[in-house]
XYZ file of N, CA and C in Angstrom:
783
model
N -26.290 57.178 -35.824
C -27.031 56.706 -34.658
C -26.087 56.061 -33.648
N -25.152 55.261 -34.151
C -24.180 54.593 -33.282
C -23.292 55.606 -32.593
N -22.840 56.637 -33.373
C -21.979 57.669 -32.797
C -22.714 58.444 -31.707
N -23.997 58.711 -31.957
C -24.805 59.448 -30.979
C -24.940 58.638 -29.687
N -25.173 57.324 -29.816
C -25.314 56.449 -28.648
C -24.023 56.410 -27.839
N -22.878 56.328 -28.555
C -21.583 56.296 -27.879
C -21.338 57.596 -27.118
N -21.732 58.699 -27.743
C -21.551 60.022 -27.106
C -22.377 60.135 -25.839
N -23.634 59.650 -25.907
C -24.521 59.707 -24.733
C -23.962 58.852 -23.590
N -23.496 57.645 -23.931
C -22.920 56.750 -22.911
C -21.688 57.369 -22.274
N -20.867 58.016 -23.099
C -19.653 58.657 -22.587
C -19.999 59.774 -21.612
N -21.046 60.538 -21.935
C -21.464 61.634 -21.070
C -21.980 61.100 -19.723
N -22.726 60.001 -19.779
C -23.259 59.390 -18.555
C -22.120 58.893 -17.675
N -21.141 58.217 -18.300
C -19.999 57.703 -17.546
C -19.215 58.841 -16.917
N -19.049 59.923 -17.647
C -18.317 61.084 -17.134
C -19.036 61.684 -15.930
N -20.354 61.771 -16.037
C -21.138 62.324 -14.935
C -21.036 61.434 -13.683
N -21.069 60.101 -13.911
C -20.962 59.171 -12.792
C -19.608 59.280 -12.088
N -18.551 59.415 -12.884
C -17.210 59.557 -12.314
C -17.103 60.837 -11.491
N -17.610 61.949 -12.076
C -17.553 63.229 -11.378
C -18.394 63.194 -10.107
N -19.553 62.546 -10.183
C -20.424 62.435 -9.003
C -19.741 61.617 -7.909
N -19.078 60.506 -8.337
C -18.386 59.662 -7.378
C -17.238 60.389 -6.707
N -16.486 61.164 -7.499
C -15.370 61.923 -6.936
C -15.875 62.982 -5.971
N -16.965 63.630 -6.367
C -17.542 64.674 -5.513
C -18.046 64.084 -4.200
N -18.692 62.906 -4.319
C -19.211 62.213 -3.134
C -18.068 61.787 -2.225
N -16.979 61.287 -2.849
C -15.821 60.861 -2.091
C -15.174 62.048 -1.390
N -15.097 63.169 -2.101
C -14.509 64.374 -1.518
C -15.305 64.832 -0.305
N -16.630 64.805 -0.419
C -17.483 65.206 0.698
C -17.301 64.260 1.876
N -17.182 62.967 1.565
C -17.003 61.974 2.624
C -15.675 62.171 3.328
N -14.611 62.423 2.542
C -13.292 62.646 3.123
C -13.274 63.912 3.961
N -13.953 64.946 3.472
C -14.015 66.207 4.215
C -14.716 66.011 5.555
N -15.816 65.259 5.512
C -16.567 64.982 6.737
C -15.714 64.187 7.716
N -14.953 63.190 7.196
C -14.101 62.365 8.039
C -12.994 63.196 8.666
N -12.393 64.058 7.842
C -11.320 64.916 8.353
C -11.837 65.881 9.408
N -13.031 66.392 9.188
C -13.639 67.309 10.163
C -13.926 66.595 11.472
N -14.439 65.359 11.371
C -14.742 64.573 12.559
C -13.468 64.229 13.326
N -12.400 63.877 12.579
C -11.123 63.561 13.218
C -10.568 64.765 13.946
N -10.665 65.928 13.314
C -10.184 67.158 13.944
C -10.975 67.463 15.210
N -12.290 67.217 15.161
C -13.133 67.473 16.323
C -12.747 66.553 17.476
N -12.525 65.279 17.155
C -12.173 64.306 18.190
C -10.796 64.606 18.784
N -9.895 65.120 17.963
C -8.555 65.434 18.441
C -8.487 66.770 19.169
N -9.571 67.502 19.189
C -9.551 68.824 19.813
C -9.476 68.718 21.334
N -8.890 69.723 21.940
C -8.776 69.757 23.396
C -10.161 69.776 24.030
N -11.068 70.536 23.447
C -12.419 70.661 23.979
C -13.110 69.298 24.035
N -13.018 68.547 22.943
C -13.660 67.219 22.888
C -13.040 66.278 23.915
N -11.734 66.306 24.050
C -11.050 65.425 24.993
C -11.442 65.747 26.436
N -11.592 67.034 26.727
C -12.006 67.436 28.067
C -13.435 66.987 28.335
N -14.308 67.190 27.359
C -15.717 66.822 27.519
C -15.903 65.320 27.683
N -14.967 64.533 27.172
C -15.075 63.072 27.241
C -14.066 62.461 28.221
N -13.447 63.309 29.040
C -12.570 62.852 30.119
C -11.454 61.934 29.599
N -10.907 62.274 28.448
C -9.884 61.445 27.821
C -8.523 61.713 28.471
N -7.865 60.646 28.889
C -6.540 60.722 29.482
C -5.566 59.981 28.579
N -4.415 60.572 28.335
C -3.422 59.987 27.446
C -3.011 58.588 27.894
N -3.029 57.650 26.957
C -2.744 56.258 27.311
C -1.296 56.053 27.732
N -0.359 56.652 27.030
C 1.050 56.490 27.377
C 1.338 57.036 28.771
N 0.709 58.138 29.114
C 0.891 58.714 30.450
C 0.320 57.778 31.513
N -0.802 57.135 31.204
C -1.421 56.197 32.141
C -0.542 54.971 32.346
N 0.114 54.536 31.294
C 1.005 53.381 31.403
C 2.236 53.717 32.238
N 2.713 54.954 32.124
C 3.923 55.370 32.833
C 3.676 55.698 34.292
N 2.470 56.175 34.617
C 2.182 56.651 35.971
C 0.867 56.046 36.464
N 0.909 55.199 37.506
C -0.314 54.541 37.980
C -1.367 55.510 38.496
N -0.959 56.663 38.976
C -1.941 57.657 39.431
C -2.724 58.229 38.250
N -2.037 58.406 37.151
C -2.708 58.834 35.921
C -3.606 57.710 35.407
N -3.157 56.478 35.576
C -3.945 55.317 35.140
C -5.285 55.267 35.872
N -5.275 55.604 37.168
C -6.529 55.641 37.924
C -7.469 56.678 37.320
N -6.929 57.851 36.983
C -7.748 58.901 36.385
C -8.300 58.465 35.026
N -7.506 57.675 34.296
C -7.979 57.187 32.992
C -9.158 56.244 33.164
N -9.095 55.383 34.184
C -10.209 54.475 34.454
C -11.437 55.245 34.923
N -11.226 56.237 35.774
C -12.345 57.061 36.254
C -13.005 57.789 35.085
N -12.197 58.345 34.202
C -12.734 59.041 33.031
C -13.513 58.116 32.121
N -12.989 56.905 31.910
C -13.686 55.935 31.069
C -15.015 55.528 31.654
N -15.056 55.358 32.976
C -16.315 54.990 33.621
C -17.320 56.133 33.551
N -16.851 57.367 33.648
C -17.759 58.516 33.516
C -18.373 58.551 32.121
N -17.555 58.273 31.111
C -18.099 58.220 29.744
C -19.170 57.138 29.652
N -18.892 55.991 30.263
C -19.818 54.858 30.202
C -21.167 55.214 30.808
N -21.181 55.792 31.996
C -22.457 56.054 32.676
C -23.168 57.280 32.108
N -22.419 58.151 31.404
C -23.038 59.336 30.816
C -23.409 59.142 29.345
N -23.202 57.937 28.837
C -23.541 57.666 27.442
C -22.587 58.314 26.457
N -21.338 58.514 26.870
C -20.336 59.148 26.009
C -19.237 58.177 25.587
N -19.458 56.892 25.735
C -18.411 55.913 25.426
C -17.856 56.131 24.029
N -16.523 56.106 23.927
C -15.876 56.314 22.630
C -15.335 54.999 22.059
N -15.368 53.928 22.859
C -14.939 52.579 22.444
C -13.584 52.623 21.720
N -12.558 53.062 22.422
C -11.246 53.208 21.782
C -10.581 51.871 21.495
N -9.755 51.853 20.469
C -8.936 50.681 20.157
C -9.749 49.387 20.132
N -10.842 49.411 19.414
C -11.691 48.223 19.304
C -11.922 47.848 17.837
N -10.876 47.972 17.033
C -10.996 47.652 15.613
C -9.794 46.831 15.159
N -9.751 46.561 13.864
C -8.672 45.726 13.329
C -7.315 46.397 13.468
N -7.294 47.718 13.384
C -6.040 48.453 13.554
C -5.469 48.188 14.945
N -6.357 48.162 15.946
C -5.921 47.889 17.317
C -5.370 46.470 17.445
N -6.005 45.539 16.759
C -5.533 44.150 16.787
C -4.095 44.075 16.258
N -3.854 44.753 15.147
C -2.523 44.729 14.532
C -1.495 45.451 15.400
N -1.927 46.461 16.121
C -0.991 47.260 16.907
C -0.404 46.494 18.089
N -1.097 45.451 18.540
C -0.606 44.702 19.701
C -0.249 43.258 19.358
N -0.163 42.935 18.071
C 0.070 41.538 17.714
C 1.450 41.039 18.138
N 2.390 41.941 18.360
C 3.736 41.519 18.754
C 4.038 41.796 20.231
N 3.059 42.244 20.984
C 3.291 42.487 22.402
C 2.216 43.374 22.999
N 2.140 43.377 24.321
C 1.107 44.150 24.995
C 1.698 45.017 26.094
N 1.063 46.153 26.349
C 1.447 47.053 27.434
C 0.187 47.568 28.124
N -0.555 46.710 28.798
C -1.769 47.156 29.486
C -1.419 48.162 30.580
N -2.210 49.223 30.703
C -1.882 50.248 31.696
C -2.457 49.937 33.067
N -3.284 48.894 33.175
C -3.838 48.509 34.478
C -4.159 47.029 34.501
N -4.001 46.446 35.680
C -4.444 45.073 35.940
C -5.715 45.156 36.770
N -6.764 44.489 36.323
C -8.028 44.471 37.063
C -8.227 43.079 37.645
N -8.291 43.005 38.965
C -8.578 41.745 39.648
C -10.059 41.797 40.009
N -10.882 41.186 39.179
C -12.315 41.358 39.322
C -13.089 40.068 39.489
N -14.393 40.242 39.687
C -15.297 39.104 39.825
C -15.685 38.574 38.440
N -16.000 37.302 38.378
C -16.382 36.671 37.112
C -17.788 37.042 36.656
N -18.538 37.743 37.482
C -19.936 38.076 37.179
C -20.080 38.672 35.777
N -20.992 38.104 34.999
C -21.175 38.521 33.601
C -21.732 39.933 33.458
N -22.200 40.493 34.560
C -22.758 41.849 34.521
C -21.687 42.920 34.691
N -20.428 42.492 34.799
C -19.351 43.446 35.031
C -18.271 43.290 33.947
N -18.584 43.638 32.704
C -17.603 43.529 31.615
C -16.598 44.683 31.704
N -15.391 44.383 32.077
C -14.420 45.416 32.435
C -14.128 46.448 31.350
N -13.865 45.973 30.119
C -13.565 46.939 29.056
C -14.738 47.875 28.780
N -15.963 47.388 28.952
C -17.136 48.232 28.697
C -17.326 49.271 29.786
N -17.275 48.863 31.043
C -17.565 49.803 32.127
C -16.470 50.847 32.294
N -15.255 50.536 31.818
C -14.173 51.517 31.863
C -13.921 52.144 30.491
N -14.705 51.757 29.494
C -14.583 52.269 28.123
C -13.135 52.217 27.629
N -12.563 51.027 27.658
C -11.203 50.818 27.178
C -11.210 49.795 26.050
N -10.040 49.577 25.446
C -9.999 48.729 24.269
C -8.987 47.608 24.342
N -8.678 47.055 23.186
C -7.753 45.936 23.071
C -6.370 46.353 23.561
N -5.819 45.544 24.466
C -4.472 45.804 24.957
C -4.388 46.782 26.110
N -5.526 47.281 26.596
C -5.503 48.284 27.661
C -5.504 47.687 29.061
N -6.264 46.609 29.256
C -6.455 46.059 30.593
C -6.029 44.596 30.662
N -5.275 44.264 31.700
C -4.892 42.877 31.971
C -5.855 42.390 33.048
N -6.727 41.452 32.707
C -7.860 41.131 33.566
C -7.758 39.720 34.143
N -7.935 39.647 35.470
C -7.936 38.371 36.191
C -9.281 38.278 36.893
N -10.070 37.244 36.599
C -11.424 37.179 37.138
C -11.712 35.824 37.781
N -12.238 35.889 38.996
C -12.766 34.708 39.687
C -13.994 35.161 40.458
N -14.836 34.244 40.864
C -16.014 34.599 41.649
C -15.571 35.259 42.954
N -16.144 36.416 43.253
C -15.772 37.146 44.457
C -14.364 37.698 44.409
N -13.774 37.724 43.175
C -12.372 38.109 42.951
C -11.431 37.503 43.987
N -11.743 36.273 44.402
C -10.899 35.549 45.352
C -9.641 35.083 44.631
N -8.483 35.397 45.191
C -7.218 35.060 44.541
C -6.566 33.840 45.164
N -5.851 33.110 44.323
C -5.051 31.969 44.766
C -3.748 32.011 43.977
N -2.991 30.939 44.028
C -1.647 30.933 43.442
C -1.623 31.368 41.971
N -2.532 30.833 41.179
C -2.531 31.171 39.756
C -2.824 32.654 39.534
N -3.744 33.201 40.326
C -4.059 34.623 40.215
C -2.871 35.475 40.638
N -2.215 35.079 41.737
C -1.038 35.816 42.198
C 0.053 35.805 41.125
N 0.264 34.648 40.531
C 1.272 34.543 39.480
C 0.945 35.424 38.284
N -0.339 35.521 37.959
C -0.761 36.370 36.839
C -0.481 37.847 37.130
N -0.737 38.263 38.365
C -0.459 39.654 38.750
C 1.037 39.939 38.690
N 1.824 39.007 39.199
C 3.278 39.174 39.185
C 3.801 39.223 37.752
N 3.219 38.427 36.883
C 3.598 38.450 35.462
C 3.327 39.819 34.864
N 2.158 40.387 35.187
C 1.809 41.701 34.654
C 2.793 42.770 35.132
N 3.185 42.668 36.396
C 4.106 43.660 36.977
C 5.520 43.501 36.427
N 6.025 42.279 36.413
C 7.415 42.052 36.015
C 7.625 42.050 34.504
N 6.759 41.357 33.795
C 6.945 41.187 32.344
C 6.324 42.324 31.538
N 5.119 42.725 31.922
C 4.404 43.732 31.134
C 4.615 45.152 31.657
N 5.244 45.268 32.826
C 5.556 46.571 33.438
C 4.303 47.380 33.768
N 3.222 46.679 34.074
C 1.983 47.355 34.456
C 2.098 47.820 35.907
N 1.756 49.082 36.163
C 2.031 49.682 37.472
C 0.793 49.875 38.352
N -0.377 49.569 37.837
C -1.601 49.740 38.620
C -2.352 48.417 38.723
N -2.707 48.027 39.946
C -3.570 46.880 40.180
C -4.823 47.371 40.885
N -5.982 47.062 40.317
C -7.259 47.451 40.909
C -8.040 46.196 41.272
N -8.354 46.050 42.557
C -9.252 44.976 42.991
C -10.670 45.519 42.841
N -11.449 44.898 41.961
C -12.772 45.421 41.613
C -13.886 44.471 42.074
N -14.597 44.863 43.131
C -15.773 44.132 43.559
C -17.019 44.748 42.937
N -18.173 44.190 43.247
C -19.405 44.775 42.715
C -20.567 44.510 43.668
N -21.546 45.379 43.618
C -22.714 45.241 44.484
C -23.482 43.957 44.159
N -24.205 43.472 45.141
C -25.027 42.261 45.000
C -24.220 41.045 44.538
N -22.990 40.946 44.971
C -22.121 39.839 44.549
C -22.638 38.512 45.099
N -22.826 37.535 44.220
C -23.363 36.240 44.619
C -22.432 35.471 45.540
N -21.124 35.541 45.294
C -20.162 34.831 46.132
C -20.160 35.405 47.551
N -20.243 36.733 47.640
C -20.288 37.374 48.957
C -21.610 37.053 49.652
N -22.692 37.064 48.898
C -23.997 36.729 49.469
C -23.989 35.322 50.063
N -23.324 34.401 49.383
C -23.233 33.032 49.894
C -22.453 32.997 51.201
N -21.409 33.820 51.306
C -20.624 33.869 52.542
C -21.432 34.469 53.683
N -22.334 35.401 53.342
C -23.202 35.993 54.355
C -24.249 34.984 54.816
N -24.837 34.275 53.867
C -25.915 33.322 54.179
C -25.397 32.011 54.774
N -24.162 31.655 54.446
C -23.525 30.436 54.950
C -24.397 29.189 54.769
N -24.691 28.825 53.538
C -25.525 27.632 53.301
C -24.793 26.357 53.716
N -25.539 25.323 54.034
C -24.955 24.041 54.413
C -24.737 23.167 53.178
N -23.800 22.256 53.293
C -23.522 21.279 52.230
C -23.237 21.952 50.881
N -22.340 22.920 50.905
C -21.950 23.596 49.658
C -21.197 22.605 48.777
N -21.610 22.436 47.515
C -20.993 21.415 46.659
C -19.612 21.814 46.130
N -18.794 20.810 45.868
C -17.522 20.997 45.179
C -16.582 21.997 45.834
N -15.904 22.750 44.970
C -14.902 23.708 45.424
C -15.489 25.083 45.730
N -16.814 25.211 45.591
C -17.448 26.508 45.868
C -17.212 26.925 47.310
N -17.109 25.951 48.187
C -16.901 26.241 49.602
C -15.601 27.017 49.837
N -14.601 26.800 48.981
C -13.334 27.521 49.162
C -13.519 29.025 48.938
N -14.391 29.379 47.995
C -14.674 30.797 47.763
C -15.339 31.414 48.986
N -16.332 30.710 49.505
C -17.079 31.211 50.660
C -16.166 31.385 51.870
N -15.306 30.408 52.103
C -14.411 30.465 53.255
C -13.443 31.643 53.172
N -13.025 31.994 51.970
C -12.108 33.122 51.802
C -12.785 34.457 52.097
N -14.085 34.521 51.902
C -14.820 35.779 52.077
C -15.379 35.935 53.492
N -15.503 34.846 54.221
C -16.105 34.876 55.563
C -15.456 35.891 56.509
N -14.140 36.050 56.523
C -13.537 37.034 57.433
C -14.044 38.458 57.194
N -14.253 38.821 55.928
C -14.777 40.150 55.613
C -16.204 40.292 56.118
N -16.987 39.242 55.981
C -18.369 39.253 56.463
C -18.403 39.483 57.969
N -17.522 38.801 58.694
C -17.495 38.915 60.155
C -17.131 40.337 60.598
N -16.248 40.988 59.857
C -15.790 42.332 60.240
C -16.891 43.382 60.164
N -17.880 43.181 59.297
C -18.918 44.201 59.099
C -20.284 43.733 59.588
N -20.313 42.633 60.328
C -21.590 42.067 60.780
C -22.376 43.037 61.660
N -21.675 43.938 62.327
C -22.330 44.877 63.256
C -22.825 46.144 62.570
N -22.457 46.362 61.325
C -22.789 47.606 60.638
C -24.249 47.642 60.195
N -24.858 48.838 60.189
C -26.219 48.957 59.648
C -26.176 48.887 58.127
N -27.316 48.733 57.513
C -27.383 48.692 56.065
C -27.381 47.279 55.516
N -27.150 47.160 54.240
C -27.203 45.870 53.564
C -25.975 45.028 53.908
N -26.150 43.860 54.502
C -24.996 43.052 54.918
C -24.144 42.557 53.755
N -24.765 42.286 52.620
C -24.004 41.801 51.460
C -23.113 42.908 50.910
N -23.674 44.076 50.667
C -22.884 45.158 50.088
C -21.852 45.705 51.071
N -22.152 45.648 52.371
C -21.139 46.001 53.373
C -19.953 45.036 53.282
N -20.274 43.761 53.124
C -19.227 42.749 53.032
C -18.466 42.844 51.714
N -19.158 43.226 50.647
C -18.494 43.425 49.350
C -17.376 44.446 49.498
N -17.699 45.552 50.117
C -16.724 46.630 50.307
C -15.545 46.161 51.165
N -15.864 45.501 52.287
C -14.800 45.040 53.184
C -13.951 43.970 52.515
N -14.572 43.124 51.736
C -13.840 42.079 51.019
C -12.807 42.676 50.075
N -13.183 43.751 49.385
C -12.246 44.429 48.488
C -11.086 45.012 49.287
N -11.393 45.680 50.393
C -10.347 46.285 51.225
C -9.381 45.219 51.740
N -9.928 44.099 52.212
C -9.074 43.015 52.712
C -8.188 42.456 51.608
N -8.752 42.303 50.417
C -7.972 41.749 49.305
C -6.870 42.709 48.867
N -7.149 43.998 48.906
C -6.115 44.994 48.589
C -4.961 44.867 49.577
N -5.289 44.797 50.863
C -4.250 44.681 51.895
C -3.462 43.383 51.754
N -4.145 42.305 51.393
C -3.451 41.023 51.189
C -2.439 41.118 50.050
N -2.830 41.771 48.968
C -1.925 41.906 47.820
C -0.749 42.818 48.147
N -1.005 43.852 48.913
C 0.083 44.758 49.312
C 1.120 44.038 50.174
N 0.680 43.002 50.886
C 1.581 42.248 51.760
C 2.129 40.983 51.106
N 1.780 40.761 49.848
C 2.132 39.500 49.193
C 3.603 39.484 48.765
N 4.360 38.608 49.394
C 5.768 38.414 49.018
C 5.867 37.361 47.914
N 6.923 37.340 47.132
C 8.094 38.200 47.256
C 8.086 39.431 46.356
N 7.106 39.557 45.485
C 7.179 40.591 44.448
C 6.301 41.798 44.734
N 4.997 41.588 44.920
C 4.081 42.724 45.034
C 4.382 43.589 46.253
N 4.680 42.967 47.372
C 4.956 43.722 48.609
C 6.131 44.678 48.414
N 7.206 44.181 47.878
C 8.409 44.995 47.655
C 8.134 46.110 46.648
N 7.485 45.773 45.551
C 7.183 46.762 44.518
C 6.256 47.851 45.053
N 5.307 47.444 45.889
C 4.365 48.410 46.449
C 5.063 49.364 47.421
N 5.865 48.829 48.311
C 6.560 49.659 49.293
C 7.514 50.645 48.625
N 8.098 50.241 47.521
C 9.030 51.107 46.810
C 8.329 52.114 45.908
N 6.993 52.008 45.840
C 6.244 52.951 45.017
C 6.273 52.648 43.533
N 6.764 51.464 43.174
C 6.808 51.086 41.756
C 5.426 50.746 41.224
N 4.564 50.235 42.114
C 3.194 49.914 41.716
C 2.223 50.471 42.753
N 0.984 50.623 42.354
C -0.089 51.030 43.252
C -1.156 49.937 43.230
N -1.661 49.585 44.409
C -2.726 48.600 44.520
C -3.893 49.257 45.249
N -5.035 49.386 44.576
C -6.193 50.055 45.169
C -7.445 49.207 44.957
N -8.532 49.618 45.604
C -9.776 48.881 45.492
C -10.915 49.739 44.975
N -11.885 49.097 44.352
C -13.051 49.804 43.807
C -14.251 48.868 43.829
N -15.429 49.464 43.789
C -16.673 48.687 43.754
C -17.562 49.214 42.639
N -18.056 48.305 41.824
C -18.950 48.635 40.718
C -20.395 48.440 41.154
N -21.224 49.440 40.904
C -22.651 49.365 41.239
C -23.412 48.818 40.040
N -23.980 47.629 40.176
C -24.671 47.010 39.037
C -25.976 47.722 38.698
N -26.442 48.606 39.559
C -27.682 49.337 39.299
C -27.441 50.626 38.507
N -26.289 51.247 38.713
C -26.012 52.544 38.082
C -24.886 52.500 37.062
N -24.029 51.479 37.144
C -22.873 51.401 36.254
C -21.668 52.169 36.767
N -21.795 52.799 37.917
C -20.715 53.630 38.444
C -19.701 52.800 39.213
N -18.423 53.130 39.018
C -17.338 52.529 39.774
C -16.865 53.525 40.824
N -16.857 53.086 42.077
C -16.370 53.929 43.181
C -15.011 53.408 43.636
N -13.992 54.239 43.523
C -12.691 53.883 44.062
C -12.724 54.155 45.567
N -12.394 53.166 46.359
C -12.575 53.232 47.796
C -11.504 54.099 48.460
N -11.960 55.109 49.189
C -11.060 56.032 49.862
C -10.121 55.303 50.813
N -10.634 54.254 51.449
C -9.814 53.513 52.408
C -8.547 52.944 51.769
N -8.574 52.747 50.444
C -7.415 52.174 49.757
C -6.584 53.230 49.023
N -7.015 54.480 49.099
C -6.318 55.553 48.389
C -5.427 56.380 49.310
N -5.513 56.138 50.610
C -4.721 56.898 51.574
C -3.335 56.297 51.754
N -2.368 57.173 52.014
C -1.002 56.763 52.394
C -0.373 55.799 51.401
N -0.614 56.012 50.121
C 0.028 55.183 49.094
C 1.494 55.607 48.973
N 2.427 54.656 49.044
C 3.849 55.010 48.957
C 4.182 55.737 47.660
N 5.071 56.701 47.776
C 5.523 57.451 46.605
C 6.797 56.792 46.079
N 6.906 56.726 44.774
C 8.080 56.092 44.159
C 9.348 56.792 44.607
N 10.301 55.986 45.038
C 11.573 56.526 45.499
C 12.451 56.942 44.334
N 13.071 58.098 44.483
C 13.942 58.589 43.425
C 15.205 57.727 43.349
N 15.645 57.461 42.128
C 16.849 56.651 41.947
C 18.082 57.474 42.311
N 19.008 56.841 43.018
C 20.248 57.529 43.425
C 21.270 57.470 42.301
C-alpha cells in the first residue's frame, strides 16, 4: 500500500513538472513571437518609431521622434518605452536626453505621456506659461553643454491659465504671479487685433516670442544655434485633442550645422 501511494505521488509530481515546463515553453514562445513582432519593420512603421540614438545625434530626427510619439498617443498606440526597472538601471550612471522641453507647469500636459517617451529621454523645464528666467536659462545651457542635447522645444498649450491672466489683466495680482503676467503681455499685445480666441492666439505668439528669445540668448544658446549645433523650435499642445502642433513659424530658415574644416 505504501509503495503504491509513493508511485502515485511520483506520477503526479512528474505530471506537474512536465505541465510546468510545457506552460513555460508556451509562454517563452509567445514572448519571443511578440518581441519579433515589435522588432519588425512593419510594426515600427505602424507605430511611427524613430531610432533613439539617431534622434540624439540629429535634432531634426529628434523632432520626428517627438511627432511620432505624439501620433501614437492620440491614436491609442502608445508603447510606453523605457518605463521599467531596466530603464532605471540603464541611466543610473548618466543621462543622454534627446530633447529639452521648455514647457508649462500645467498638470494637463505631462510631457513623457503626450510624446510617448520614457526614462532618460526628455530633459524637462517647466514654469507657468513656460516663462523663463535665469535658472531656466542655466538649465537649458546645462543640457546643451553637459548632456549634449541638440533639440530645444518651447511647448505651450491651449487654454493656458497664465496667458489668460495676461489677456484679462486682473488688478492687484498677488505675490510673484505678476512677473509671469508681465512677461506674457507683449505677446498678447501683438495679437490683440487678430480674430478668433484671444487666449489661444496669445499662446501661439508667446511660444514664438520665447523661441526667438532663446535663439538670441547669449553667451551659449545664440552661438550654438547660429552654428547649427542645436535647433530651437516651438509647439503648442491642444488640451482638447492631445495633439502637438509644431509651429511652422519656428521651423523656417533653421541654420544648418557647419561642416568642420
